PDB file of C-alpha atoms in Angstrom:
ATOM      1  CA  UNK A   1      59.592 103.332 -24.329  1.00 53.00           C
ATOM      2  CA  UNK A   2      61.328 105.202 -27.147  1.00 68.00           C
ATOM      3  CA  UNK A   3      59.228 105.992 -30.139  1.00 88.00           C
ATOM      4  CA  UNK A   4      60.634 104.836 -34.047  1.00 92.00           C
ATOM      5  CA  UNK A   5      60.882 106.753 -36.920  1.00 92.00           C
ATOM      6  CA  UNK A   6      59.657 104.813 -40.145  1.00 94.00           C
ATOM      7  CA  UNK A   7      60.719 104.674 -43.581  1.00 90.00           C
ATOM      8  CA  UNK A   8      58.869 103.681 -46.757  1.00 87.00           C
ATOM      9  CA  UNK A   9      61.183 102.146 -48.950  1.00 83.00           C
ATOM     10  CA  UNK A  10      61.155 102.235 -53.030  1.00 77.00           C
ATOM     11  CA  UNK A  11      59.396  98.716 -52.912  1.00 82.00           C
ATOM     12  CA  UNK A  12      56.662 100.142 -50.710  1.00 87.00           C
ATOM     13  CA  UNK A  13      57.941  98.305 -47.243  1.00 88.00           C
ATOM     14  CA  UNK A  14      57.761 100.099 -44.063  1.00 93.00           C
ATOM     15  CA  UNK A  15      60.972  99.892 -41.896  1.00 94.00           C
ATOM     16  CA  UNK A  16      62.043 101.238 -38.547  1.00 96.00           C
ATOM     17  CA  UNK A  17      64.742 103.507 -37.736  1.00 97.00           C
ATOM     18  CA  UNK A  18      66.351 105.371 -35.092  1.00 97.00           C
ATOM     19  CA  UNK A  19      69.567 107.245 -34.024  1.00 97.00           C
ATOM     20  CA  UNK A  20      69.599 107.590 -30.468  1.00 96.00           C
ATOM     21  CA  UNK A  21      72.792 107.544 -27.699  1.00 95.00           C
ATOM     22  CA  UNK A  22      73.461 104.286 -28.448  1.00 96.00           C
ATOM     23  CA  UNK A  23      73.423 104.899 -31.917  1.00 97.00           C
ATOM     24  CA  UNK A  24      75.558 108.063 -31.388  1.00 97.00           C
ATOM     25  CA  UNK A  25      78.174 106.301 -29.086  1.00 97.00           C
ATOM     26  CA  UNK A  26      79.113 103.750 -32.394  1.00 98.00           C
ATOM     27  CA  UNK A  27      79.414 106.424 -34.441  1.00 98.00           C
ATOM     28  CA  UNK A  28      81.761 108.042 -31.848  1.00 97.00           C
ATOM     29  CA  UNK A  29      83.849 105.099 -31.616  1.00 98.00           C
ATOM     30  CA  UNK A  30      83.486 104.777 -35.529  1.00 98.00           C
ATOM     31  CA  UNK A  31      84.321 108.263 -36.459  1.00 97.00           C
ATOM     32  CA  UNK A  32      85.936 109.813 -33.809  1.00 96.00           C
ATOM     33  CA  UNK A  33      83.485 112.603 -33.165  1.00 95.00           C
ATOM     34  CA  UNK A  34      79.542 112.908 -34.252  1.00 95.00           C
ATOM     35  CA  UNK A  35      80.973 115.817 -36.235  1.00 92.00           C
ATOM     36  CA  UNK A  36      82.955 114.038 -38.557  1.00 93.00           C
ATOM     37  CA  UNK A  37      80.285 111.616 -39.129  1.00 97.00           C
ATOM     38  CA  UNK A  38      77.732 113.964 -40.030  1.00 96.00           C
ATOM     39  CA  UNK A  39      80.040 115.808 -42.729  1.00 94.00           C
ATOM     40  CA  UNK A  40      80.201 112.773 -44.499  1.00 96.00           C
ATOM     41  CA  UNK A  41      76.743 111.586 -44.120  1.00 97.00           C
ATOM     42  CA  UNK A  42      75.223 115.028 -45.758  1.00 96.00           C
ATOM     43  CA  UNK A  43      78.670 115.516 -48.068  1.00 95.00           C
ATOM     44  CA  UNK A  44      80.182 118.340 -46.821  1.00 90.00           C
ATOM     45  CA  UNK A  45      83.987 119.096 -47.222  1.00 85.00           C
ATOM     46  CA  UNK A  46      86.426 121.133 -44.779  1.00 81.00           C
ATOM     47  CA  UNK A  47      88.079 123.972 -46.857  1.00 86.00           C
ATOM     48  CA  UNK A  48      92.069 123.947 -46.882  1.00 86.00           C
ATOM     49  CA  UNK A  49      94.574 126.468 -48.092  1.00 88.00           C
ATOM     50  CA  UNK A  50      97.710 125.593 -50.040  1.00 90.00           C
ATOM     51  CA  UNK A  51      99.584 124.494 -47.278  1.00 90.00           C
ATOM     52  CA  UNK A  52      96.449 121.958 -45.595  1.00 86.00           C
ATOM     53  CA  UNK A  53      95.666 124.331 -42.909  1.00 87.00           C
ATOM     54  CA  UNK A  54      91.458 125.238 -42.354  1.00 83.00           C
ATOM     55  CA  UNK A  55      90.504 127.974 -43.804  1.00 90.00           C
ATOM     56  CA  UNK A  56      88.611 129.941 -41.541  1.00 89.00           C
ATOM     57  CA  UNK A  57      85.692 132.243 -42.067  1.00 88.00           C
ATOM     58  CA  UNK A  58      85.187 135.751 -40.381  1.00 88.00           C
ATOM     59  CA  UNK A  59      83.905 134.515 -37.271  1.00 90.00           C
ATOM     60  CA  UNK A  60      86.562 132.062 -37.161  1.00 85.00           C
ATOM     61  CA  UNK A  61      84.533 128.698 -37.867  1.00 87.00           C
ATOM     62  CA  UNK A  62      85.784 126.708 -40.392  1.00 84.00           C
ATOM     63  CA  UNK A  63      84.752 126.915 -44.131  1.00 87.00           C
ATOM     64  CA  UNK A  64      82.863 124.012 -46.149  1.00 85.00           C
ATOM     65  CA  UNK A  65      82.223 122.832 -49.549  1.00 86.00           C
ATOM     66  CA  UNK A  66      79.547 120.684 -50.811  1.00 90.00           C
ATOM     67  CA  UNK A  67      80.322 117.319 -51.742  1.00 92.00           C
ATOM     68  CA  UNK A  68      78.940 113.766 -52.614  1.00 95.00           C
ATOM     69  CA  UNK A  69      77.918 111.671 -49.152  1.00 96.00           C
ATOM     70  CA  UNK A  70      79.886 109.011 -48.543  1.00 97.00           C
ATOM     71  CA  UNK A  71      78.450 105.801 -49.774  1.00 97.00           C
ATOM     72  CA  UNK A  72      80.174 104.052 -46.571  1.00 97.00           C
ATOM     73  CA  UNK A  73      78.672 106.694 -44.014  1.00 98.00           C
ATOM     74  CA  UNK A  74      75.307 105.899 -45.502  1.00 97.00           C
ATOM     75  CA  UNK A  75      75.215 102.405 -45.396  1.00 97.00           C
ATOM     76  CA  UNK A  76      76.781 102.310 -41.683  1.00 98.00           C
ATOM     77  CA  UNK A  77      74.478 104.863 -40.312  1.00 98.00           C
ATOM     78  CA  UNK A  78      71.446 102.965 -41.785  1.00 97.00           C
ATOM     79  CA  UNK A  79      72.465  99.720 -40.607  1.00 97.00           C
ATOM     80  CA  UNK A  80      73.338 100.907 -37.153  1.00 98.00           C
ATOM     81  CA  UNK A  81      69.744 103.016 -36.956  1.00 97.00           C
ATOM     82  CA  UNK A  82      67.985 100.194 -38.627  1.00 97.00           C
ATOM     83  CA  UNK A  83      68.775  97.519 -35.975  1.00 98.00           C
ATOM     84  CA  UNK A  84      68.397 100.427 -33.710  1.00 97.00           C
ATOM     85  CA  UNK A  85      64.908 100.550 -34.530  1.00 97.00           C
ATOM     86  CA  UNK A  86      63.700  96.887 -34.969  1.00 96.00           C
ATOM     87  CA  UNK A  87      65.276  95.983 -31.306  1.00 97.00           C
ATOM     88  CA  UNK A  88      63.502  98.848 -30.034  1.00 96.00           C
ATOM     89  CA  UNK A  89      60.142  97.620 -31.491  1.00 96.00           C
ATOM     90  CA  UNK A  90      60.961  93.532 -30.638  1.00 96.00           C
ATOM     91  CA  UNK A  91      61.548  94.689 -26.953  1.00 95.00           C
ATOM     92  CA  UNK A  92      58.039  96.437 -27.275  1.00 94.00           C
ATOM     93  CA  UNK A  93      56.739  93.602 -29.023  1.00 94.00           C
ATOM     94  CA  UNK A  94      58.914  91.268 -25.725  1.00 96.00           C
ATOM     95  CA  UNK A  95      60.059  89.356 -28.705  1.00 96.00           C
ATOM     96  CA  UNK A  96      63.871  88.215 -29.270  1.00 96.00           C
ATOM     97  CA  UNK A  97      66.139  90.157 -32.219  1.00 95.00           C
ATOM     98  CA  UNK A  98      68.498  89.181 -34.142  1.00 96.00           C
ATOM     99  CA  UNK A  99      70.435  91.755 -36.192  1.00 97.00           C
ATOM    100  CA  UNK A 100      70.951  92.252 -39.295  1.00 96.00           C
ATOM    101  CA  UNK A 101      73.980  92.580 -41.682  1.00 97.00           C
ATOM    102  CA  UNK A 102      74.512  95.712 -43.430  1.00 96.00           C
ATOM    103  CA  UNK A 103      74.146  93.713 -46.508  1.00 95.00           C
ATOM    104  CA  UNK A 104      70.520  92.664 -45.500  1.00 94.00           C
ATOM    105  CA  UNK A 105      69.760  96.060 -44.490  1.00 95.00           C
ATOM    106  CA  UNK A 106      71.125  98.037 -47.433  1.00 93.00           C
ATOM    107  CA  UNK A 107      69.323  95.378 -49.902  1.00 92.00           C
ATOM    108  CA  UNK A 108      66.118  95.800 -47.797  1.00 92.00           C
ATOM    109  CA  UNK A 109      66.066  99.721 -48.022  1.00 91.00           C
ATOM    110  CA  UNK A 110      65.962 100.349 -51.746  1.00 88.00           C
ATOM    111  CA  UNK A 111      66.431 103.980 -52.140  1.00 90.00           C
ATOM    112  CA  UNK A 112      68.774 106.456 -53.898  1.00 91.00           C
ATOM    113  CA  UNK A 113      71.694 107.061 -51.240  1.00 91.00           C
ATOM    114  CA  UNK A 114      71.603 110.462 -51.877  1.00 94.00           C
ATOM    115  CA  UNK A 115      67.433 110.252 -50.269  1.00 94.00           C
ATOM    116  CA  UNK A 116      68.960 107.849 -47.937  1.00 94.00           C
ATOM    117  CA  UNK A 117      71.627 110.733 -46.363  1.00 97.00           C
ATOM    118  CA  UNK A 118      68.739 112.987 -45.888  1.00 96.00           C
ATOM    119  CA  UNK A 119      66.517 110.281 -44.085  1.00 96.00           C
ATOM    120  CA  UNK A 120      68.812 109.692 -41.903  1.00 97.00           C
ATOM    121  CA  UNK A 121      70.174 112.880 -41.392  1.00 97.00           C
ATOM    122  CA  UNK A 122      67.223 114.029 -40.239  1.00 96.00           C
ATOM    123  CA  UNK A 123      66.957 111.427 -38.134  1.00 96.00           C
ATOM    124  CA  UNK A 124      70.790 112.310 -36.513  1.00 97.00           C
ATOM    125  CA  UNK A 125      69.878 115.671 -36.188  1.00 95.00           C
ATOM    126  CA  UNK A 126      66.805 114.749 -33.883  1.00 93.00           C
ATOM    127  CA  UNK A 127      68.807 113.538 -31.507  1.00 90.00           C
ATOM    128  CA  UNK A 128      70.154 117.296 -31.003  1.00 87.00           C
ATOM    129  CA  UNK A 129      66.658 118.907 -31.194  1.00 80.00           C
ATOM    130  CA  UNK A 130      66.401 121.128 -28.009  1.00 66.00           C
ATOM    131  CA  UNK A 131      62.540 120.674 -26.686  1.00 64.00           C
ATOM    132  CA  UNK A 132      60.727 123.651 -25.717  1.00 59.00           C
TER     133      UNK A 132
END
Protein backbone atom coordinates (compact mmCIF):
# COMPACT_ATOMS: atom_id res chain seq x y z
CA UNK A 1 0.00 0.00 0.00
CA UNK A 2 1.29 3.47 -0.86
CA UNK A 3 3.04 5.30 1.89
CA UNK A 4 1.75 9.29 2.91
CA UNK A 5 3.65 12.16 3.27
CA UNK A 6 2.57 14.30 6.42
CA UNK A 7 2.30 17.82 7.13
CA UNK A 8 2.33 19.74 10.42
CA UNK A 9 0.21 22.55 10.07
CA UNK A 10 0.62 26.19 11.87
CA UNK A 11 -1.98 24.95 14.56
CA UNK A 12 0.20 21.93 15.28
CA UNK A 13 -2.25 19.21 13.38
CA UNK A 14 -0.77 16.48 11.45
CA UNK A 15 -2.34 15.93 7.94
CA UNK A 16 -1.76 13.55 5.09
CA UNK A 17 -0.74 14.25 1.68
CA UNK A 18 0.17 12.78 -1.49
CA UNK A 19 0.61 13.44 -5.28
CA UNK A 20 0.64 10.31 -7.02
CA UNK A 21 -0.82 9.23 -10.83
CA UNK A 22 -4.02 9.86 -9.84
CA UNK A 23 -3.17 13.00 -8.50
CA UNK A 24 -1.10 13.80 -11.65
CA UNK A 25 -3.88 12.70 -14.15
CA UNK A 26 -6.34 15.80 -12.51
CA UNK A 27 -3.82 18.04 -12.83
CA UNK A 28 -3.41 16.92 -16.50
CA UNK A 29 -6.93 17.33 -17.22
CA UNK A 30 -6.79 20.63 -15.06
CA UNK A 31 -3.82 22.18 -16.62
CA UNK A 32 -3.20 20.69 -19.69
CA UNK A 33 0.25 19.33 -19.01
CA UNK A 34 2.10 18.60 -15.42
CA UNK A 35 4.40 21.30 -16.78
CA UNK A 36 2.19 24.06 -16.71
CA UNK A 37 1.00 23.15 -13.38
CA UNK A 38 4.20 23.08 -11.77
CA UNK A 39 5.24 26.69 -13.13
CA UNK A 40 2.52 28.02 -11.36
CA UNK A 41 2.70 26.05 -8.26
CA UNK A 42 6.57 27.20 -7.57
CA UNK A 43 5.90 30.82 -9.54
CA UNK A 44 7.85 30.67 -12.37
CA UNK A 45 7.14 32.77 -15.58
CA UNK A 46 7.92 31.87 -19.41
CA UNK A 47 10.08 34.75 -20.88
CA UNK A 48 8.55 36.52 -24.12
CA UNK A 49 10.03 38.96 -26.56
CA UNK A 50 8.19 41.98 -27.93
CA UNK A 51 6.26 40.22 -30.28
CA UNK A 52 4.97 37.08 -27.53
CA UNK A 53 7.25 34.59 -28.96
CA UNK A 54 9.62 32.34 -26.11
CA UNK A 55 12.62 33.50 -25.70
CA UNK A 56 14.98 30.86 -25.88
CA UNK A 57 18.24 30.29 -24.12
CA UNK A 58 21.54 28.93 -25.75
CA UNK A 59 20.64 25.46 -25.63
CA UNK A 60 17.37 26.27 -26.94
CA UNK A 61 15.08 25.66 -23.73
CA UNK A 62 12.97 28.26 -22.89
CA UNK A 63 13.83 31.16 -20.47
CA UNK A 64 12.02 31.83 -16.95
CA UNK A 65 11.43 34.47 -14.49
CA UNK A 66 10.56 34.20 -10.95
CA UNK A 67 7.23 35.02 -9.92
CA UNK A 68 4.54 34.82 -7.09
CA UNK A 69 2.72 31.06 -7.02
CA UNK A 70 -0.52 31.11 -7.91
CA UNK A 71 -2.85 31.24 -5.01
CA UNK A 72 -5.36 28.96 -7.19
CA UNK A 73 -2.56 26.29 -8.08
CA UNK A 74 -1.91 26.06 -4.38
CA UNK A 75 -5.11 25.56 -3.06
CA UNK A 76 -6.07 22.92 -5.95
CA UNK A 77 -2.95 20.96 -5.62
CA UNK A 78 -3.45 20.74 -1.79
CA UNK A 79 -6.92 19.80 -1.94
CA UNK A 80 -6.42 17.22 -4.63
CA UNK A 81 -3.14 15.69 -2.56
CA UNK A 82 -4.95 16.12 0.66
CA UNK A 83 -7.92 13.82 -0.17
CA UNK A 84 -5.27 11.93 -1.95
CA UNK A 85 -3.78 11.15 1.22
CA UNK A 86 -6.67 10.63 3.75
CA UNK A 87 -8.39 7.96 1.18
CA UNK A 88 -5.17 6.34 1.00
CA UNK A 89 -4.93 6.04 4.84
CA UNK A 90 -9.08 5.21 5.31
CA UNK A 91 -8.51 2.30 2.77
CA UNK A 92 -5.55 1.23 5.13
CA UNK A 93 -7.55 1.93 8.01
CA UNK A 94 -10.78 -0.30 5.63
CA UNK A 95 -12.74 2.66 6.73
CA UNK A 96 -15.19 4.71 4.29
CA UNK A 97 -14.02 8.54 3.03
CA UNK A 98 -15.66 11.19 2.32
CA UNK A 99 -13.85 14.14 0.70
CA UNK A 100 -13.35 17.19 1.47
CA UNK A 101 -14.00 20.68 -0.06
CA UNK A 102 -11.17 22.80 -0.88
CA UNK A 103 -12.64 25.18 1.53
CA UNK A 104 -12.33 22.58 4.43
CA UNK A 105 -8.98 21.70 3.34
CA UNK A 106 -7.44 25.13 2.80
CA UNK A 107 -9.03 26.27 6.35
CA UNK A 108 -7.60 23.03 7.88
CA UNK A 109 -3.94 23.61 6.57
CA UNK A 110 -3.03 26.96 8.08
CA UNK A 111 0.17 27.89 6.53
CA UNK A 112 1.71 30.75 4.48
CA UNK A 113 0.97 29.72 0.69
CA UNK A 114 4.19 30.60 -0.21
CA UNK A 115 5.44 27.31 2.56
CA UNK A 116 2.47 25.65 1.16
CA UNK A 117 4.01 25.72 -2.78
CA UNK A 118 7.14 24.26 -1.46
CA UNK A 119 5.34 21.40 0.55
CA UNK A 120 3.76 20.39 -2.07
CA UNK A 121 6.15 20.87 -4.59
CA UNK A 122 8.23 18.66 -3.12
CA UNK A 123 5.77 16.40 -2.88
CA UNK A 124 5.02 16.72 -7.05
CA UNK A 125 8.44 16.38 -7.69
CA UNK A 126 8.56 12.88 -5.87
CA UNK A 127 6.51 11.51 -8.11
CA UNK A 128 9.43 12.04 -10.82
CA UNK A 129 12.25 10.85 -8.48
CA UNK A 130 14.15 8.12 -10.51
CA UNK A 131 15.08 5.20 -7.77
CA UNK A 132 18.44 3.85 -7.82
Amino acid sequence: MEKTSHMLTGSGEVIPFRCDNIVLMQIQEEYGTVSDFETKLIGLEAETDENGDPVLDGSGKRKYRSSEPSVRTVNFALTLMVNEGLEIEADMRKEGFTPLTEKQVVRMVDLPYRELSQILHEEFSRCFAVKK
